[in-house]
Amino acid sequence: MNSDDLRLFARIVKAGSISRAALETGVDQSTLSRRLAALEGELGTRLLHRSGRGVQPTERGETLLEYAESIGRLLDEAGSVMQHGGGRGPSQLHIAAQPTIASLLFAPLARLLKEHYPDSRLRFVEALADQLLDKLASGDVDLALIYLPEQGVVQADVLLSEGLRLVLPAAHRLAGEAAPVSALRDIPLILPSTHHGLRMLVESLAARHGFAPRIAVELDGSIALIKRMVAEGCGGTLLPEAAVRDEIAAGVLRSCRLSDPEVSRQVGLVLARNRVVPDGLWAIVRLIKDEVARLVESGEWPDARLERG
């Protein structure tokens, strides 16, 4: 089995028939059939269902197709890196982040990267943590900035720690700049479902203080929708100050710093796995770190503390 065989297999599946794949690739049909049969013989399994209407991958064929497409992407990336070297940066760069991080970082980072790498095509992706981890594992993005889970299962370069605040409707009875963690016991909360980091953090925090959180609504939507539901009196939530400062200034929401103990999350930079490193990636990582440091030190990233490593 070699990369050419895998590319041909993927082309046959995409074309839907061996005859159509032969026309698209310029390889005669008998050669394609022979190489496909040799591949099936080497692997000891049937890869395609054949019929008068064409071919469809078997269950094992679907599995091999994933590998074939992944290897094809790696080879394409390797060729791109070799062709676009010389310090000009990558031909394309895909950066992802969770919504609050993206709202703070993407605009200044885009400006900075275009100054240094005007020929690079930039793509920014905003998504929830589990979606970003899937994209990193599949190689769909080059790097991501995420709130690190408490379990520490993600290998990351830790950039900063950011405080979490209890966010409430503007007219809520709870007064003061700070509220103890134990106050969460009596507040109905609007949180993502259990597979998201914030929900897991709240569950763990409550367990350490001897109570179970009151979940009013599970919402796996945007932060904007969570804030709207809080403002409408559906419950409270936990968010960083940066996510709610505009609503607080407008008098729509209020927030309390959590104390006894203070609650924070770490922001980390995570690189994609199983892919060729884009040209100049380490210099780009350095630019991102410098921009994060500037945002924290200038106060544009509120309630954040740099992690010096």
C-alpha positions as a Markdown table, in Angstrom:
| # | Residue | x | y | z |
|---|---|---|---|---|
| 1 | Met | 0.0 | 0.0 | 0.0 |
| 2 | Asn | 1.4 | 3.4 | -1.0 |
| 3 | Ser | 0.2 | 7.0 | -1.2 |
| 4 | Asp | -0.6 | 6.7 | -5.0 |
| 5 | Asp | -2.9 | 3.7 | -4.3 |
| 6 | Leu | -4.7 | 5.6 | -1.6 |
| 7 | Arg | -5.1 | 8.7 | -3.8 |
| 8 | Leu | -6.6 | 6.5 | -6.6 |
| 9 | Phe | -8.9 | 4.7 | -4.1 |
| 10 | Ala | -10.2 | 8.1 | -2.9 |
| 11 | Arg | -10.7 | 9.3 | -6.5 |
| 12 | Ile | -12.7 | 6.2 | -7.3 |
| 13 | Val | -14.9 | 6.7 | -4.3 |
| 14 | Lys | -15.4 | 10.4 | -5.1 |
| 15 | Ala | -16.2 | 9.7 | -8.8 |
| 16 | Gly | -18.6 | 6.9 | -7.9 |
| 17 | Ser | -17.4 | 4.6 | -10.6 |
| 18 | Ile | -14.2 | 3.1 | -11.9 |
| 19 | Ser | -14.9 | 4.2 | -15.4 |
| 20 | Arg | -15.5 | 7.8 | -14.4 |
| 21 | Ala | -12.4 | 7.8 | -12.2 |
| 22 | Ala | -10.4 | 6.5 | -15.2 |
| 23 | Leu | -11.5 | 9.5 | -17.3 |
| 24 | Glu | -10.7 | 12.0 | -14.5 |
| 25 | Thr | -7.3 | 10.6 | -13.7 |
| 26 | Gly | -6.1 | 9.6 | -17.2 |
| 27 | Val | -5.4 | 6.1 | -15.9 |
| 28 | Asp | -7.0 | 3.3 | -18.0 |
| 29 | Gln | -9.9 | 1.4 | -16.4 |
| 30 | Ser | -8.2 | -2.0 | -16.4 |
| 31 | Thr | -5.2 | -0.5 | -14.5 |
| 32 | Leu | -7.5 | 1.1 | -11.9 |
| 33 | Ser | -9.4 | -2.2 | -11.4 |
| 34 | Arg | -6.1 | -4.2 | -11.1 |
| 35 | Arg | -4.6 | -1.7 | -8.5 |
| 36 | Leu | -7.9 | -1.7 | -6.5 |
| 37 | Ala | -8.0 | -5.5 | -6.5 |
| 38 | Ala | -4.3 | -5.6 | -5.4 |
| 39 | Leu | -5.1 | -3.1 | -2.6 |
| 40 | Glu | -8.1 | -5.2 | -1.4 |
| 41 | Gly | -5.9 | -8.3 | -1.5 |
| 42 | Glu | -3.2 | -6.7 | 0.5 |
| 43 | Leu | -5.6 | -5.5 | 3.2 |
| 44 | Gly | -7.6 | -8.7 | 3.1 |
| 45 | Thr | -11.0 | -7.0 | 2.9 |
| 46 | Arg | -13.5 | -5.7 | 0.3 |
| 47 | Leu | -13.3 | -1.9 | 0.1 |
| 48 | Leu | -16.1 | -1.2 | -2.4 |
| 49 | His | -19.6 | -2.5 | -3.2 |
| 50 | Arg | -19.9 | -2.8 | -6.9 |
| 51 | Ser | -23.2 | -2.6 | -8.9 |
| 52 | Gly | -24.5 | -1.5 | -12.2 |
| 53 | Arg | -24.9 | 2.0 | -10.9 |
| 54 | Gly | -21.3 | 2.3 | -9.8 |
| 55 | Val | -19.4 | 1.8 | -6.6 |
| 56 | Gln | -20.0 | 2.6 | -2.9 |
| 57 | Pro | -17.4 | 2.1 | -0.1 |
| 58 | Thr | -18.0 | -0.7 | 2.4 |
| 59 | Glu | -17.7 | 0.0 | 6.1 |
| 60 | Arg | -14.0 | -0.9 | 6.0 |
| 61 | Gly | -13.7 | 1.2 | 2.8 |
| 62 | Glu | -15.1 | 4.2 | 4.7 |
| 63 | Thr | -12.4 | 3.8 | 7.3 |
| 64 | Leu | -9.7 | 3.6 | 4.7 |
| 65 | Leu | -11.1 | 6.6 | 2.9 |
| 66 | Glu | -10.6 | 8.8 | 6.0 |
| 67 | Tyr | -6.9 | 7.8 | 6.1 |
| 68 | Ala | -6.5 | 8.3 | 2.4 |
| 69 | Glu | -8.0 | 11.8 | 2.6 |
| 70 | Ser | -5.8 | 12.7 | 5.6 |
| 71 | Ile | -2.7 | 11.4 | 3.9 |
| 72 | Gly | -3.6 | 13.4 | 0.7 |
| 73 | Arg | -3.9 | 16.6 | 2.8 |
| 74 | Leu | -0.6 | 16.0 | 4.4 |
| 75 | Leu | 1.1 | 15.5 | 1.1 |
| 76 | Asp | -0.5 | 18.6 | -0.4 |
| 77 | Glu | 0.6 | 20.6 | 2.7 |
| 78 | Ala | 4.1 | 19.3 | 2.4 |
| 79 | Gly | 4.3 | 20.4 | -1.2 |
| 80 | Ser | 2.9 | 23.8 | -0.3 |
| 81 | Val | 5.5 | 24.3 | 2.4 |
| 82 | Met | 8.3 | 23.4 | 0.1 |
| 83 | Gln | 7.0 | 25.7 | -2.7 |
| 84 | His | 6.3 | 28.7 | -0.4 |
| 85 | Gly | 9.4 | 28.7 | 1.8 |
| 86 | Gly | 11.9 | 31.5 | 2.2 |
| 87 | Gly | 10.5 | 33.2 | 5.2 |
| 88 | Arg | 7.4 | 34.5 | 3.4 |
| 89 | Gly | 5.1 | 32.7 | 5.8 |
| 90 | Pro | 2.5 | 30.0 | 5.0 |
| 91 | Ser | 0.3 | 30.2 | 1.9 |
| 92 | Gln | -2.7 | 29.8 | 4.2 |
| 93 | Leu | -3.2 | 29.9 | 7.9 |
| 94 | His | -6.2 | 28.7 | 9.9 |
| 95 | Ile | -6.6 | 30.0 | 13.4 |
| 96 | Ala | -9.5 | 29.1 | 15.8 |
| 97 | Ala | -10.7 | 30.3 | 19.2 |
| 98 | Gln | -13.6 | 30.2 | 21.5 |
| 99 | Pro | -16.0 | 33.1 | 21.2 |
| 100 | Thr | -14.8 | 35.4 | 24.1 |
| 101 | Ile | -11.2 | 34.9 | 23.1 |
| 102 | Ala | -12.0 | 35.5 | 19.4 |
| 103 | Ser | -13.9 | 38.7 | 20.2 |
| 104 | Leu | -10.8 | 40.1 | 21.9 |
| 105 | Leu | -8.0 | 38.7 | 19.7 |
| 106 | Phe | -9.1 | 38.1 | 16.1 |
| 107 | Ala | -9.3 | 41.7 | 14.9 |
| 108 | Pro | -5.9 | 43.0 | 16.2 |
| 109 | Leu | -4.3 | 39.6 | 15.3 |
| 110 | Ala | -5.6 | 39.8 | 11.7 |
| 111 | Arg | -4.1 | 43.3 | 11.3 |
| 112 | Leu | -0.8 | 42.1 | 12.8 |
| 113 | Leu | -0.5 | 39.0 | 10.6 |
| 114 | Lys | -1.4 | 40.8 | 7.4 |
| 115 | Glu | 1.4 | 43.3 | 8.2 |
| 116 | His | 4.0 | 40.5 | 8.6 |
| 117 | Tyr | 2.6 | 38.0 | 6.0 |
| 118 | Pro | 0.7 | 39.9 | 3.3 |
| 119 | Asp | 0.7 | 37.0 | 0.9 |
| 120 | Ser | -0.8 | 34.5 | 3.4 |
| 121 | Arg | -4.5 | 33.7 | 3.2 |
| 122 | Leu | -6.0 | 33.9 | 6.7 |
| 123 | Arg | -9.0 | 32.0 | 7.9 |
| 124 | Phe | -10.4 | 32.5 | 11.4 |
| 125 | Val | -12.8 | 30.1 | 13.0 |
| 126 | Glu | -15.0 | 30.7 | 16.1 |
| 127 | Ala | -16.4 | 27.7 | 17.8 |
| 128 | Leu | -17.0 | 25.9 | 21.1 |
| 129 | Ala | -14.2 | 24.0 | 22.9 |
| 130 | Asp | -15.3 | 20.5 | 21.8 |
| 131 | Gln | -15.7 | 21.5 | 18.2 |
| 132 | Leu | -12.2 | 23.1 | 18.2 |
| 133 | Leu | -10.6 | 20.0 | 19.7 |
| 134 | Asp | -12.2 | 18.0 | 16.9 |
| 135 | Lys | -10.8 | 20.5 | 14.3 |
| 136 | Leu | -7.3 | 20.3 | 15.9 |
| 137 | Ala | -7.4 | 16.5 | 15.9 |
| 138 | Ser | -8.5 | 16.3 | 12.2 |
| 139 | Gly | -6.0 | 19.0 | 11.1 |
| 140 | Asp | -8.7 | 21.4 | 9.9 |
| 141 | Val | -7.0 | 24.3 | 11.7 |
| 142 | Asp | -3.4 | 25.1 | 12.4 |
| 143 | Leu | -3.8 | 26.2 | 15.9 |
| 144 | Ala | -6.5 | 27.2 | 18.4 |
| 145 | Leu | -6.8 | 29.3 | 21.6 |
| 146 | Ile | -9.1 | 27.7 | 24.1 |
| 147 | Tyr | -10.0 | 27.7 | 27.7 |
| 148 | Leu | -8.2 | 24.7 | 29.1 |
| 149 | Pro | -10.2 | 21.9 | 30.8 |
| 150 | Glu | -9.5 | 21.3 | 34.5 |
| 151 | Gln | -8.4 | 17.7 | 33.8 |
| 152 | Gly | -5.4 | 18.9 | 31.9 |
| 153 | Val | -5.9 | 16.4 | 29.0 |
| 154 | Val | -4.9 | 18.9 | 26.4 |
| 155 | Gln | -1.2 | 19.6 | 25.6 |
| 156 | Ala | -1.1 | 23.4 | 25.4 |
| 157 | Asp | 1.1 | 26.4 | 25.8 |
| 158 | Val | -0.6 | 28.3 | 28.7 |
| 159 | Leu | -0.8 | 32.0 | 28.0 |
| 160 | Leu | -2.9 | 33.6 | 30.7 |
| 161 | Ser | -5.4 | 33.0 | 33.6 |
| 162 | Glu | -8.7 | 34.8 | 33.4 |
| 163 | Gly | -11.2 | 35.3 | 36.2 |
| 164 | Leu | -14.8 | 34.1 | 35.9 |
| 165 | Arg | -17.7 | 36.2 | 37.2 |
| 166 | Leu | -21.2 | 35.4 | 38.3 |
| 167 | Val | -23.4 | 37.3 | 35.7 |
| 168 | Leu | -26.9 | 38.3 | 36.7 |
| 169 | Pro | -29.8 | 40.5 | 35.6 |
| 170 | Ala | -29.2 | 44.1 | 36.4 |
| 171 | Ala | -32.0 | 44.1 | 39.0 |
| 172 | His | -30.9 | 41.0 | 40.8 |
| 173 | Arg | -31.0 | 41.1 | 44.6 |
| 174 | Leu | -27.4 | 40.0 | 45.1 |
| 175 | Ala | -25.4 | 43.1 | 45.7 |
| 176 | Gly | -21.7 | 43.9 | 46.0 |
| 177 | Glu | -18.6 | 43.6 | 44.0 |
| 178 | Ala | -17.9 | 40.0 | 45.1 |
| 179 | Ala | -20.0 | 36.9 | 46.0 |
| 180 | Pro | -18.8 | 33.7 | 47.6 |
| 181 | Val | -18.9 | 30.5 | 45.6 |
| 182 | Ser | -21.4 | 29.2 | 48.0 |
| 183 | Ala | -23.9 | 31.8 | 46.7 |
| 184 | Leu | -24.2 | 29.7 | 43.5 |
| 185 | Arg | -26.2 | 27.2 | 45.5 |
| 186 | Asp | -29.3 | 29.4 | 45.4 |
| 187 | Ile | -29.0 | 30.7 | 41.9 |
| 188 | Pro | -30.6 | 29.0 | 38.9 |
| 189 | Leu | -27.9 | 28.8 | 36.2 |
| 190 | Ile | -27.8 | 28.9 | 32.4 |
| 191 | Leu | -24.9 | 26.8 | 31.3 |
| 192 | Pro | -23.8 | 24.6 | 28.4 |
| 193 | Ser | -24.4 | 20.9 | 28.5 |
| 194 | Thr | -22.0 | 18.5 | 30.4 |
| 195 | His | -19.5 | 18.0 | 27.6 |
| 196 | His | -18.4 | 21.6 | 27.7 |
| 197 | Gly | -15.6 | 22.9 | 29.9 |
| 198 | Leu | -17.6 | 25.6 | 31.7 |
| 199 | Arg | -20.3 | 23.3 | 32.8 |
| 200 | Met | -17.7 | 20.7 | 34.0 |
| 201 | Leu | -15.9 | 23.5 | 35.9 |
| 202 | Val | -19.1 | 24.6 | 37.7 |
| 203 | Glu | -20.1 | 21.0 | 38.5 |
| 204 | Ser | -16.6 | 20.4 | 40.0 |
| 205 | Leu | -16.6 | 23.7 | 41.9 |
| 206 | Ala | -20.0 | 23.0 | 43.4 |
| 207 | Ala | -19.0 | 19.4 | 44.4 |
| 208 | Arg | -16.0 | 20.8 | 46.3 |
| 209 | His | -18.3 | 23.0 | 48.3 |
| 210 | Gly | -20.9 | 20.4 | 49.0 |
| 211 | Phe | -23.8 | 21.3 | 46.8 |
| 212 | Ala | -25.2 | 20.5 | 43.3 |
| 213 | Pro | -25.8 | 23.5 | 41.0 |
| 214 | Arg | -29.3 | 24.4 | 40.0 |
| 215 | Ile | -29.4 | 24.2 | 36.2 |
| 216 | Ala | -32.3 | 26.3 | 34.9 |
| 217 | Val | -31.5 | 26.0 | 31.2 |
| 218 | Glu | -28.9 | 24.1 | 29.2 |
| 219 | Leu | -27.8 | 26.1 | 26.2 |
| 220 | Asp | -25.2 | 25.1 | 23.7 |
| 221 | Gly | -25.6 | 28.3 | 21.7 |
| 222 | Ser | -23.8 | 31.5 | 21.4 |
| 223 | Ile | -22.6 | 33.6 | 24.3 |
| 224 | Ala | -24.9 | 36.4 | 23.0 |
| 225 | Leu | -27.9 | 34.2 | 23.5 |
| 226 | Ile | -26.8 | 33.2 | 27.0 |
| 227 | Lys | -26.5 | 36.9 | 27.9 |
| 228 | Arg | -29.9 | 37.6 | 26.4 |
| 229 | Met | -31.5 | 34.9 | 28.5 |
| 230 | Val | -29.8 | 36.2 | 31.7 |
| 231 | Ala | -31.0 | 39.7 | 30.9 |
| 232 | Glu | -34.6 | 38.4 | 30.5 |
| 233 | Gly | -34.4 | 36.9 | 34.0 |
| 234 | Cys | -34.1 | 33.2 | 33.1 |
| 235 | Gly | -31.2 | 32.7 | 35.4 |
| 236 | Gly | -27.5 | 33.6 | 36.0 |
| 237 | Thr | -24.4 | 32.3 | 34.4 |
| 238 | Leu | -20.6 | 32.4 | 34.7 |
| 239 | Leu | -18.6 | 34.3 | 32.1 |
| 240 | Pro | -15.3 | 36.3 | 32.0 |
| 241 | Glu | -15.6 | 40.0 | 32.5 |
| 242 | Ala | -14.5 | 40.6 | 28.9 |
| 243 | Ala | -17.6 | 38.8 | 27.6 |
| 244 | Val | -20.1 | 41.1 | 29.5 |
| 245 | Arg | -18.4 | 44.5 | 29.9 |
| 246 | Asp | -20.6 | 46.2 | 27.2 |
| 247 | Glu | -23.8 | 44.9 | 28.8 |
| 248 | Ile | -22.7 | 46.0 | 32.2 |
| 249 | Ala | -21.8 | 49.5 | 31.0 |
| 250 | Ala | -25.3 | 49.7 | 29.4 |
| 251 | Gly | -26.9 | 48.6 | 32.6 |
| 252 | Val | -28.4 | 45.4 | 31.1 |
| 253 | Leu | -26.4 | 43.0 | 33.3 |
| 254 | Arg | -24.4 | 43.0 | 36.5 |
| 255 | Ser | -21.5 | 40.8 | 37.5 |
| 256 | Cys | -19.9 | 39.7 | 40.8 |
| 257 | Arg | -16.4 | 38.5 | 41.3 |
| 258 | Leu | -16.4 | 35.0 | 42.8 |
| 259 | Ser | -14.5 | 34.7 | 46.0 |
| 260 | Asp | -13.8 | 32.1 | 48.7 |
| 261 | Pro | -12.1 | 30.9 | 46.5 |
| 262 | Glu | -11.6 | 33.1 | 43.4 |
| 263 | Val | -12.4 | 31.2 | 40.2 |
| 264 | Ser | -10.4 | 31.4 | 37.0 |
| 265 | Arg | -9.6 | 29.6 | 33.8 |
| 266 | Gln | -6.5 | 29.3 | 31.8 |
| 267 | Val | -6.2 | 30.2 | 28.2 |
| 268 | Gly | -3.9 | 28.0 | 26.2 |
| 269 | Leu | -2.5 | 27.8 | 22.6 |
| 270 | Val | -2.9 | 24.4 | 21.1 |
| 271 | Leu | -1.3 | 23.2 | 17.9 |
| 272 | Ala | -3.0 | 20.8 | 15.4 |
| 273 | Arg | -1.9 | 17.2 | 15.4 |
| 274 | Asn | -0.9 | 14.9 | 12.5 |
| 275 | Arg | -0.2 | 17.5 | 9.9 |
| 276 | Val | 2.8 | 19.3 | 8.4 |
| 277 | Val | 3.8 | 22.4 | 10.3 |
| 278 | Pro | 3.1 | 25.5 | 8.1 |
| 279 | Asp | 6.1 | 27.5 | 7.1 |
| 280 | Gly | 7.0 | 30.1 | 9.8 |
| 281 | Leu | 4.5 | 28.8 | 12.3 |
| 282 | Trp | 6.8 | 29.3 | 15.3 |
| 283 | Ala | 7.3 | 32.9 | 14.4 |
| 284 | Ile | 3.5 | 33.3 | 14.1 |
| 285 | Val | 3.1 | 31.7 | 17.6 |
| 286 | Arg | 5.5 | 34.3 | 18.9 |
| 287 | Leu | 3.4 | 37.1 | 17.4 |
| 288 | Ile | 0.3 | 35.7 | 18.9 |
| 289 | Lys | 1.9 | 35.5 | 22.4 |
| 290 | Asp | 3.2 | 39.1 | 22.0 |
| 291 | Glu | -0.3 | 40.3 | 21.0 |
| 292 | Val | -1.9 | 38.5 | 23.9 |
| 293 | Ala | 0.6 | 40.1 | 26.3 |
| 294 | Arg | -0.1 | 43.5 | 24.9 |
| 295 | Leu | -3.9 | 43.1 | 25.4 |
| 296 | Val | -3.4 | 42.0 | 29.0 |
| 297 | Glu | -0.9 | 44.6 | 30.0 |
| 298 | Ser | -2.9 | 47.4 | 28.4 |
| 299 | Gly | -6.1 | 46.4 | 30.2 |
| 300 | Glu | -7.9 | 45.5 | 26.9 |
| 301 | Trp | -8.2 | 41.9 | 28.2 |
| 302 | Pro | -9.7 | 42.6 | 31.6 |
| 303 | Asp | -9.4 | 40.5 | 34.7 |
| 304 | Ala | -6.5 | 38.5 | 33.1 |
| 305 | Arg | -3.0 | 37.7 | 34.3 |
| 306 | Leu | -0.2 | 36.5 | 32.1 |
| 307 | Glu | 1.4 | 33.2 | 32.8 |
| 308 | Arg | 5.1 | 33.6 | 32.5 |
| 309 | Gly | 6.6 | 30.3 | 31.2 |
